[in-house]
Coordinates of C-alpha atoms in Angstrom, one line a residue:
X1 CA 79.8 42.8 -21.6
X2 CA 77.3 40.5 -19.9
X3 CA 79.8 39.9 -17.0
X4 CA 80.1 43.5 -16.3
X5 CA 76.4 44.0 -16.4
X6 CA 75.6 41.3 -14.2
X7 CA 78.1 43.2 -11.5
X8 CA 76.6 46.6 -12.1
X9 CA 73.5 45.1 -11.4
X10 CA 74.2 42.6 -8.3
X11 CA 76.9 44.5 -6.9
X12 CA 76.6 48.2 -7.5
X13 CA 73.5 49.1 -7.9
X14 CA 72.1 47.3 -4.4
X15 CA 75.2 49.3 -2.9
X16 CA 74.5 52.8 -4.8
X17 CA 71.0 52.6 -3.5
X18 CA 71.8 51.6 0.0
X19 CA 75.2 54.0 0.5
X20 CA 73.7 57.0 2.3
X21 CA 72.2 55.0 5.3
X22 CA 74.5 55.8 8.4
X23 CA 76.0 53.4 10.8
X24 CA 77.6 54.2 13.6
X25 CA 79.9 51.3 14.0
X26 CA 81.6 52.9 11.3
X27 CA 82.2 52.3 7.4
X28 CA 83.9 48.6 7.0
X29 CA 81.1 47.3 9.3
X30 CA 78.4 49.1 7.4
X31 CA 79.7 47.2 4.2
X32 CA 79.7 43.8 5.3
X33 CA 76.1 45.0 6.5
X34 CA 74.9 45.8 2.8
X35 CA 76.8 43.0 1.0
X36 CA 75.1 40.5 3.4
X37 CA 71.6 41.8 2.6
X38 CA 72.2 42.3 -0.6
X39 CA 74.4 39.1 -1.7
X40 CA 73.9 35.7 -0.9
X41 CA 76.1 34.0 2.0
X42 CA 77.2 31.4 -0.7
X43 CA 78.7 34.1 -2.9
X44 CA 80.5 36.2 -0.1
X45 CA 84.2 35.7 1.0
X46 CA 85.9 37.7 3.6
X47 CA 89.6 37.9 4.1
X48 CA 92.6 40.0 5.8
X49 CA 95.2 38.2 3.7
X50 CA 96.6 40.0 0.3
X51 CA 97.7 36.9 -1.1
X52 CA 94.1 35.2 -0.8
X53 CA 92.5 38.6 -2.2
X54 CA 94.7 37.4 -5.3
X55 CA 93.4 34.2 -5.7
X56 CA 89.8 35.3 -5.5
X57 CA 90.1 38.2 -7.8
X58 CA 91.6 35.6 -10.6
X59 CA 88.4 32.7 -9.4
X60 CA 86.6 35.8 -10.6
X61 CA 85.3 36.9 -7.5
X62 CA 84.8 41.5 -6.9
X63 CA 86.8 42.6 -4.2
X64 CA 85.7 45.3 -2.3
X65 CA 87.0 47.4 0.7
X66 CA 86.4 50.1 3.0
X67 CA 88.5 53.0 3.2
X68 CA 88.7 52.4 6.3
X69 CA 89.1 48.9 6.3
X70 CA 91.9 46.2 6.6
X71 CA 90.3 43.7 4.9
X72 CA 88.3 42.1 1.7
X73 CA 85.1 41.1 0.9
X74 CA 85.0 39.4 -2.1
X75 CA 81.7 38.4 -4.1
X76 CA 81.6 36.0 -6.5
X77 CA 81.0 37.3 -10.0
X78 CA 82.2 35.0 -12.5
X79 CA 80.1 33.7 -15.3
X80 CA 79.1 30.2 -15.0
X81 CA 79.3 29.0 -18.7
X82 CA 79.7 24.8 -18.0
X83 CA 79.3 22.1 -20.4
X84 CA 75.7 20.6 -20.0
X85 CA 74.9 17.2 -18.1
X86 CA 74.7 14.5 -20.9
X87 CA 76.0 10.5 -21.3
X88 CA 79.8 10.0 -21.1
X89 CA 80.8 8.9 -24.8
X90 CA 83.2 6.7 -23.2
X91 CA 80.7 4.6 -21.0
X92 CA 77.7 4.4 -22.8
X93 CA 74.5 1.7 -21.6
X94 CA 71.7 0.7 -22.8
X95 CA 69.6 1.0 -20.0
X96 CA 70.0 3.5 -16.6
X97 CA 70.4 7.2 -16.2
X98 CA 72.5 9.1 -19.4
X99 CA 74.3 11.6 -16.9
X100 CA 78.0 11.9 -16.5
X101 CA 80.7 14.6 -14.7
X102 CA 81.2 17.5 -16.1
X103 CA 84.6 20.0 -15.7
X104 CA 82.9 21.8 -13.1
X105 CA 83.4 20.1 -9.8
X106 CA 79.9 22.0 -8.2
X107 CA 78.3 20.6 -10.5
X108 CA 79.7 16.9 -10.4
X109 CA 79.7 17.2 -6.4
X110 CA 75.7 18.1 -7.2
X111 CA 75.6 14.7 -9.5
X112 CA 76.7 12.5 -6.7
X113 CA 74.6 13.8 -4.1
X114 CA 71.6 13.4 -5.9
X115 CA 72.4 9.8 -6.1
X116 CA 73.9 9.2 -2.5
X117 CA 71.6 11.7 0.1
X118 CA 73.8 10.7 3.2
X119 CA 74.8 12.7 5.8
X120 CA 78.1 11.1 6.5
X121 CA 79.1 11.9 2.7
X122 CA 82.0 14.1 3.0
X123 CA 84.2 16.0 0.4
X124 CA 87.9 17.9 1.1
X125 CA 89.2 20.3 -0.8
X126 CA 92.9 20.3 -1.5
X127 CA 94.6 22.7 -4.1
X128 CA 97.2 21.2 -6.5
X129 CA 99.8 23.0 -8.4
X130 CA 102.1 26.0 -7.9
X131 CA 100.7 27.9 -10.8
X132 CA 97.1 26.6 -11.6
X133 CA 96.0 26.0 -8.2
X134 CA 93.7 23.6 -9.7
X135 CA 91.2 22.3 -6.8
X136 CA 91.0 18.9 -6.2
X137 CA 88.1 17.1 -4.1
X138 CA 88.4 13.6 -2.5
X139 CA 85.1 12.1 -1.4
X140 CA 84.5 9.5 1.0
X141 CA 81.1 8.3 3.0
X142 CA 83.2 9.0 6.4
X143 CA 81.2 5.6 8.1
X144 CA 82.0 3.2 5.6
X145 CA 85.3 4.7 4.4
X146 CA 88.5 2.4 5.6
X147 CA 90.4 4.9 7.7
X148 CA 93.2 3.9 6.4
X149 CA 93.2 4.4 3.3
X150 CA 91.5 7.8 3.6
X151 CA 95.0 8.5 5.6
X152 CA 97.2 7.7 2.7
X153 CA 94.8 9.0 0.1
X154 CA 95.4 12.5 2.3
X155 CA 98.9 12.2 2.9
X156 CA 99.5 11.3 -1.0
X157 CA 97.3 14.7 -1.9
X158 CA 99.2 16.7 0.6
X159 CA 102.8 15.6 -0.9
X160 CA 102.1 16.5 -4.4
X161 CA 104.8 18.9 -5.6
X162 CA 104.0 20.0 -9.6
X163 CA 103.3 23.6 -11.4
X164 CA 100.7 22.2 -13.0
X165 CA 97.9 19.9 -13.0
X166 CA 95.3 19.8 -16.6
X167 CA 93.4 16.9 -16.3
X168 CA 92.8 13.4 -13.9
X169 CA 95.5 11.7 -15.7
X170 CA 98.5 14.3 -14.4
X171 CA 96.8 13.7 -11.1
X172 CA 97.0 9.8 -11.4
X173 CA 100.4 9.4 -12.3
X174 CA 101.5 11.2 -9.2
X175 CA 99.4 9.6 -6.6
X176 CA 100.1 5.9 -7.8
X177 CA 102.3 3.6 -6.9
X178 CA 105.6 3.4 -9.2
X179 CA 105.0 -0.4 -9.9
X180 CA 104.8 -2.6 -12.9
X181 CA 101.7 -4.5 -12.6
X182 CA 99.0 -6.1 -15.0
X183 CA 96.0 -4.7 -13.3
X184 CA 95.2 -1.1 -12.8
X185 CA 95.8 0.7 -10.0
X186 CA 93.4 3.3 -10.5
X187 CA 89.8 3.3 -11.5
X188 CA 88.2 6.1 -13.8
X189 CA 84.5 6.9 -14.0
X190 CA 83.1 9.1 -15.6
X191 CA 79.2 8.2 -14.0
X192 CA 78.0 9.2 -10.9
X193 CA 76.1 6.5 -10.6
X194 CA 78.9 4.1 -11.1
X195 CA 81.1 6.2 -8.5
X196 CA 77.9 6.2 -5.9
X197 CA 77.4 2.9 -5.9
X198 CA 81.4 2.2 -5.4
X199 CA 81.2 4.6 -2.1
X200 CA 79.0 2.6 -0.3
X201 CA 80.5 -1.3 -1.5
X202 CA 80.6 -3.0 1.9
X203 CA 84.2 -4.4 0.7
X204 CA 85.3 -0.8 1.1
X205 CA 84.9 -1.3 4.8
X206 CA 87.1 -4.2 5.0
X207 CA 90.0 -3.3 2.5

């Protein structure tokens, strides 16, 4: 009930008031017109493909078209209901901030760029898993990163063949190295500040 008030008033109403205005480059560029006065950039999408119109609809985005029109614009519309900010019960210290990821990766991606305000900080987006489509974000400070291993890191994302990926765990077990060793081959973090401070260890440089 909420969710469909919220569109009602951010989507329809702006557009109800706004419909009768005339524009003579026609009706699907008079729509982009409104939704971009109306919405903000960050929550508008525009696309000619049915298949991405798809995907959108089920992120929870509105999809709207002209009848005149080819395309989509999709707004954003989904509620936002994430777990709050609090200390990871699995790494808990005495002293330092108390903050740890959350499920939502905005929010995480928020967490470490509060900690780490450089430019050169970079995060790609790579989708994983036939039927979840579950997004996945690598991060790397692209000056201190070793190119290389940003390479293979890439090439090991881009290979992944599943249906489904849950949680960090389904994801580890395919982008490791099927070898018995004593040591760990993966670190996990659950603190941002932990994970900044990692991004910009000079030995990162050099491995």
């Amino acid at each position: 009930k909420r969710q469909g008030q919220m569109i009602a008033d951010k989507i329809i109403a702006p557009l109800a008031i706004s419909a009768d205005e005339a524009d003579p480059a026609g009706d699907e560029t008079r729509l982009g017109k409104l939704l971009r006065r109306h919405i903000p950039a960050s929550q508008l999408k525009q696309t000619d493909s049915g298949k991405t119109a798809v995907q959108l609809l089920l992120a929870g985005y509105v999809l709207l078209r002209s009848r005149q029109g080819s395309g989509w614009h999709a707004v954003e519309a989904a509620a936002q209901n994430y777990r709050s900010v609090t200390e990871p019960s699995t790494q808990t210290i005495i002293r330092g901030p108390k903050e740890g990821f959350t499920e939502s990766a905005e929010v995480s991606i928020g967490l470490l760029r509060k900690r780490l305000r450089n430019p050169n900080l970079r995060f790609e987006r790579f989708t994983v898993g036939k039927e979840t489509e579950t997004p996945v974000y690598l991060a790397f400070v692209s000056n201190i990163v070793n190119e290389g291993i940003l390479r293979e890191a890439r090439q090991r994302m881009r290979r992944i063949e599943i249906n489904s990926v849950f949680d960090s765990g389904n994801l580890e077990e395919l982008i490791t190295d099927k070898i018995h060793s004593p040591f760990p081959l993966v670190y996990n973090s659950e603190r941002p500040d932990t994970l900044s401070l990692i991004h910009i260890s000079e030995p990162t440089r050099r491995s």
